[in-house]
Amino acid sequence: FGSGGGNILQTVVGTNGYSTNSTVDLTGSVTSPTFLDSNCKVTITPKRSNSKILLTWSAQVRINTDSKGFIGVFYSANSNMSSPSVVEKSHGSNNHLDEAYRNNDNTYTQWSSWSRIAWDETISNTNTRYYNVGGYASAGNVYYGDNGVALQIMAQEISA
């Protein structure tokens, strides 16, 4: 973040997803994800135009047998999360996130609680920004919910 930077300018915590007790089937694609819980969105207005936004989230994920997909933080300039773009960057030559979560076992389903961080380095103004966790299955079925850890999201503006 450069010398003299790295101070936390603000912290915003999204609504806890415990109010939703239905299972969400993650369908769609990286450009049109299914959001785990639309009520858990985080809204932050950067104080500086050159800050970074650190995003921390946790949630329960279920991956059925022989399934794969992606779950992560998405950014939108719109409060309804339309036209979202994924915050995380992919690793690999094809720029795909399709196997970020994968279960090659054809016998057992995976239930896991995930906690991850990502940072948005695309801040160039002080316009309000919206973030939420979404995902999609690229093969088989990937779910959120299913009697596990509820979605929680936190955004922190870090000075450059």
PDB file of N, CA, C and O in Angstrom, residues 93-118:
ATOM      1  N   SER A  93      -3.862 -19.520 -16.555  1.00  0.00           N
ATOM      2  CA  SER A  93      -3.759 -18.865 -17.861  1.00  0.00           C
ATOM      3  C   SER A  93      -5.104 -18.555 -18.492  1.00  0.00           C
ATOM      4  O   SER A  93      -5.203 -17.688 -19.340  1.00  0.00           O
ATOM      5  N   ASN A  94      -6.171 -19.248 -18.093  1.00  0.00           N
ATOM      6  CA  ASN A  94      -7.463 -19.033 -18.735  1.00  0.00           C
ATOM      7  C   ASN A  94      -8.340 -18.010 -18.029  1.00  0.00           C
ATOM      8  O   ASN A  94      -9.447 -17.746 -18.457  1.00  0.00           O
ATOM      9  N   ASN A  95      -7.849 -17.420 -16.930  1.00  0.00           N
ATOM     10  CA  ASN A  95      -8.594 -16.414 -16.184  1.00  0.00           C
ATOM     11  C   ASN A  95      -9.971 -16.935 -15.753  1.00  0.00           C
ATOM     12  O   ASN A  95     -10.973 -16.258 -15.887  1.00  0.00           O
ATOM     13  N   HIS A  96     -10.014 -18.179 -15.257  1.00  0.00           N
ATOM     14  CA  HIS A  96     -11.256 -18.791 -14.811  1.00  0.00           C
ATOM     15  C   HIS A  96     -11.253 -18.978 -13.302  1.00  0.00           C
ATOM     16  O   HIS A  96     -10.222 -19.217 -12.700  1.00  0.00           O
ATOM     17  N   LEU A  97     -12.419 -18.868 -12.725  1.00  0.00           N
ATOM     18  CA  LEU A  97     -12.602 -19.147 -11.309  1.00  0.00           C
ATOM     19  C   LEU A  97     -13.484 -20.374 -11.099  1.00  0.00           C
ATOM     20  O   LEU A  97     -13.907 -20.662  -9.991  1.00  0.00           O
ATOM     21  N   ASP A  98     -13.753 -21.106 -12.166  1.00  0.00           N
ATOM     22  CA  ASP A  98     -14.736 -22.186 -12.169  1.00  0.00           C
ATOM     23  C   ASP A  98     -14.434 -23.330 -11.214  1.00  0.00           C
ATOM     24  O   ASP A  98     -15.316 -24.113 -10.903  1.00  0.00           O
ATOM     25  N   GLU A  99     -13.205 -23.455 -10.756  1.00  0.00           N
ATOM     26  CA  GLU A  99     -12.844 -24.563  -9.878  1.00  0.00           C
ATOM     27  C   GLU A  99     -12.335 -24.077  -8.521  1.00  0.00           C
ATOM     28  O   GLU A  99     -11.576 -24.776  -7.851  1.00  0.00           O
ATOM     29  N   ALA A 100     -12.761 -22.892  -8.097  1.00  0.00           N
ATOM     30  CA  ALA A 100     -12.335 -22.375  -6.802  1.00  0.00           C
ATOM     31  C   ALA A 100     -12.806 -23.289  -5.677  1.00  0.00           C
ATOM     32  O   ALA A 100     -12.148 -23.440  -4.660  1.00  0.00           O
ATOM     33  N   TYR A 101     -13.968 -23.886  -5.853  1.00  0.00           N
ATOM     34  CA  TYR A 101     -14.491 -24.903  -4.950  1.00  0.00           C
ATOM     35  C   TYR A 101     -14.729 -26.136  -5.796  1.00  0.00           C
ATOM     36  O   TYR A 101     -15.379 -26.061  -6.840  1.00  0.00           O
ATOM     37  N   ARG A 102     -14.204 -27.281  -5.337  1.00  0.00           N
ATOM     38  CA  ARG A 102     -14.327 -28.473  -6.172  1.00  0.00           C
ATOM     39  C   ARG A 102     -14.417 -29.715  -5.301  1.00  0.00           C
ATOM     40  O   ARG A 102     -13.705 -29.841  -4.307  1.00  0.00           O
ATOM     41  N   ASN A 103     -15.284 -30.630  -5.696  1.00  0.00           N
ATOM     42  CA  ASN A 103     -15.433 -31.914  -5.026  1.00  0.00           C
ATOM     43  C   ASN A 103     -15.376 -33.002  -6.090  1.00  0.00           C
ATOM     44  O   ASN A 103     -16.339 -33.216  -6.816  1.00  0.00           O
ATOM     45  N   ASN A 104     -14.236 -33.672  -6.195  1.00  0.00           N
ATOM     46  CA  ASN A 104     -14.067 -34.745  -7.173  1.00  0.00           C
ATOM     47  C   ASN A 104     -14.596 -36.082  -6.677  1.00  0.00           C
ATOM     48  O   ASN A 104     -14.623 -37.048  -7.421  1.00  0.00           O
ATOM     49  N   ASP A 105     -14.987 -36.134  -5.417  1.00  0.00           N
ATOM     50  CA  ASP A 105     -15.455 -37.397  -4.843  1.00  0.00           C
ATOM     51  C   ASP A 105     -16.867 -37.698  -5.343  1.00  0.00           C
ATOM     52  O   ASP A 105     -17.752 -36.855  -5.272  1.00  0.00           O
ATOM     53  N   ASN A 106     -17.090 -38.887  -5.849  1.00  0.00           N
ATOM     54  CA  ASN A 106     -18.418 -39.237  -6.357  1.00  0.00           C
ATOM     55  C   ASN A 106     -19.252 -39.978  -5.311  1.00  0.00           C
ATOM     56  O   ASN A 106     -20.309 -40.509  -5.614  1.00  0.00           O
ATOM     57  N   THR A 107     -18.766 -39.985  -4.058  1.00  0.00           N
ATOM     58  CA  THR A 107     -19.470 -40.685  -2.992  1.00  0.00           C
ATOM     59  C   THR A 107     -19.991 -39.736  -1.912  1.00  0.00           C
ATOM     60  O   THR A 107     -21.087 -39.912  -1.405  1.00  0.00           O
ATOM     61  N   TYR A 108     -19.196 -38.729  -1.548  1.00  0.00           N
ATOM     62  CA  TYR A 108     -19.515 -37.881  -0.408  1.00  0.00           C
ATOM     63  C   TYR A 108     -19.723 -36.426  -0.818  1.00  0.00           C
ATOM     64  O   TYR A 108     -19.013 -35.893  -1.662  1.00  0.00           O
ATOM     65  N   THR A 109     -20.682 -35.806  -0.165  1.00  0.00           N
ATOM     66  CA  THR A 109     -20.932 -34.377  -0.317  1.00  0.00           C
ATOM     67  C   THR A 109     -20.077 -33.632   0.701  1.00  0.00           C
ATOM     68  O   THR A 109     -19.891 -34.108   1.819  1.00  0.00           O
ATOM     69  N   GLN A 110     -19.557 -32.455   0.336  1.00  0.00           N
ATOM     70  CA  GLN A 110     -18.745 -31.642   1.249  1.00  0.00           C
ATOM     71  C   GLN A 110     -19.595 -30.534   1.862  1.00  0.00           C
ATOM     72  O   GLN A 110     -20.251 -29.792   1.141  1.00  0.00           O
ATOM     73  N   TRP A 111     -19.572 -30.435   3.192  1.00  0.00           N
ATOM     74  CA  TRP A 111     -20.153 -29.305   3.907  1.00  0.00           C
ATOM     75  C   TRP A 111     -18.982 -28.602   4.584  1.00  0.00           C
ATOM     76  O   TRP A 111     -18.271 -29.202   5.368  1.00  0.00           O
ATOM     77  N   SER A 112     -18.796 -27.342   4.290  1.00  0.00           N
ATOM     78  CA  SER A 112     -17.653 -26.619   4.854  1.00  0.00           C
ATOM     79  C   SER A 112     -18.051 -25.190   5.189  1.00  0.00           C
ATOM     80  O   SER A 112     -18.834 -24.566   4.489  1.00  0.00           O
ATOM     81  N   SER A 113     -17.475 -24.678   6.271  1.00  0.00           N
ATOM     82  CA  SER A 113     -17.610 -23.263   6.591  1.00  0.00           C
ATOM     83  C   SER A 113     -16.366 -22.568   6.066  1.00  0.00           C
ATOM     84  O   SER A 113     -15.246 -22.983   6.380  1.00  0.00           O
ATOM     85  N   TRP A 114     -16.556 -21.541   5.255  1.00  0.00           N
ATOM     86  CA  TRP A 114     -15.449 -20.838   4.626  1.00  0.00           C
ATOM     87  C   TRP A 114     -15.332 -19.437   5.181  1.00  0.00           C
ATOM     88  O   TRP A 114     -16.335 -18.751   5.373  1.00  0.00           O
ATOM     89  N   SER A 115     -14.109 -18.993   5.402  1.00  0.00           N
ATOM     90  CA  SER A 115     -13.808 -17.601   5.731  1.00  0.00           C
ATOM     91  C   SER A 115     -12.711 -17.169   4.779  1.00  0.00           C
ATOM     92  O   SER A 115     -11.690 -17.860   4.655  1.00  0.00           O
ATOM     93  N   ARG A 116     -12.950 -16.069   4.091  1.00  0.00           N
ATOM     94  CA  ARG A 116     -11.969 -15.603   3.107  1.00  0.00           C
ATOM     95  C   ARG A 116     -11.856 -14.094   3.146  1.00  0.00           C
ATOM     96  O   ARG A 116     -12.742 -13.402   3.637  1.00  0.00           O
ATOM     97  N   ILE A 117     -10.748 -13.623   2.576  1.00  0.00           N
ATOM     98  CA  ILE A 117     -10.563 -12.187   2.397  1.00  0.00           C
ATOM     99  C   ILE A 117     -10.293 -11.921   0.920  1.00  0.00           C
ATOM    100  O   ILE A 117      -9.862 -12.797   0.182  1.00  0.00           O
ATOM    101  N   ALA A 118     -10.582 -10.712   0.524  1.00  0.00           N
ATOM    102  CA  ALA A 118     -10.268 -10.226  -0.819  1.00  0.00           C
ATOM    103  C   ALA A 118     -10.078  -8.726  -0.675  1.00  0.00           C
ATOM    104  O   ALA A 118     -10.536  -8.128   0.301  1.00  0.00           O
TER     105      ALA A 118
END
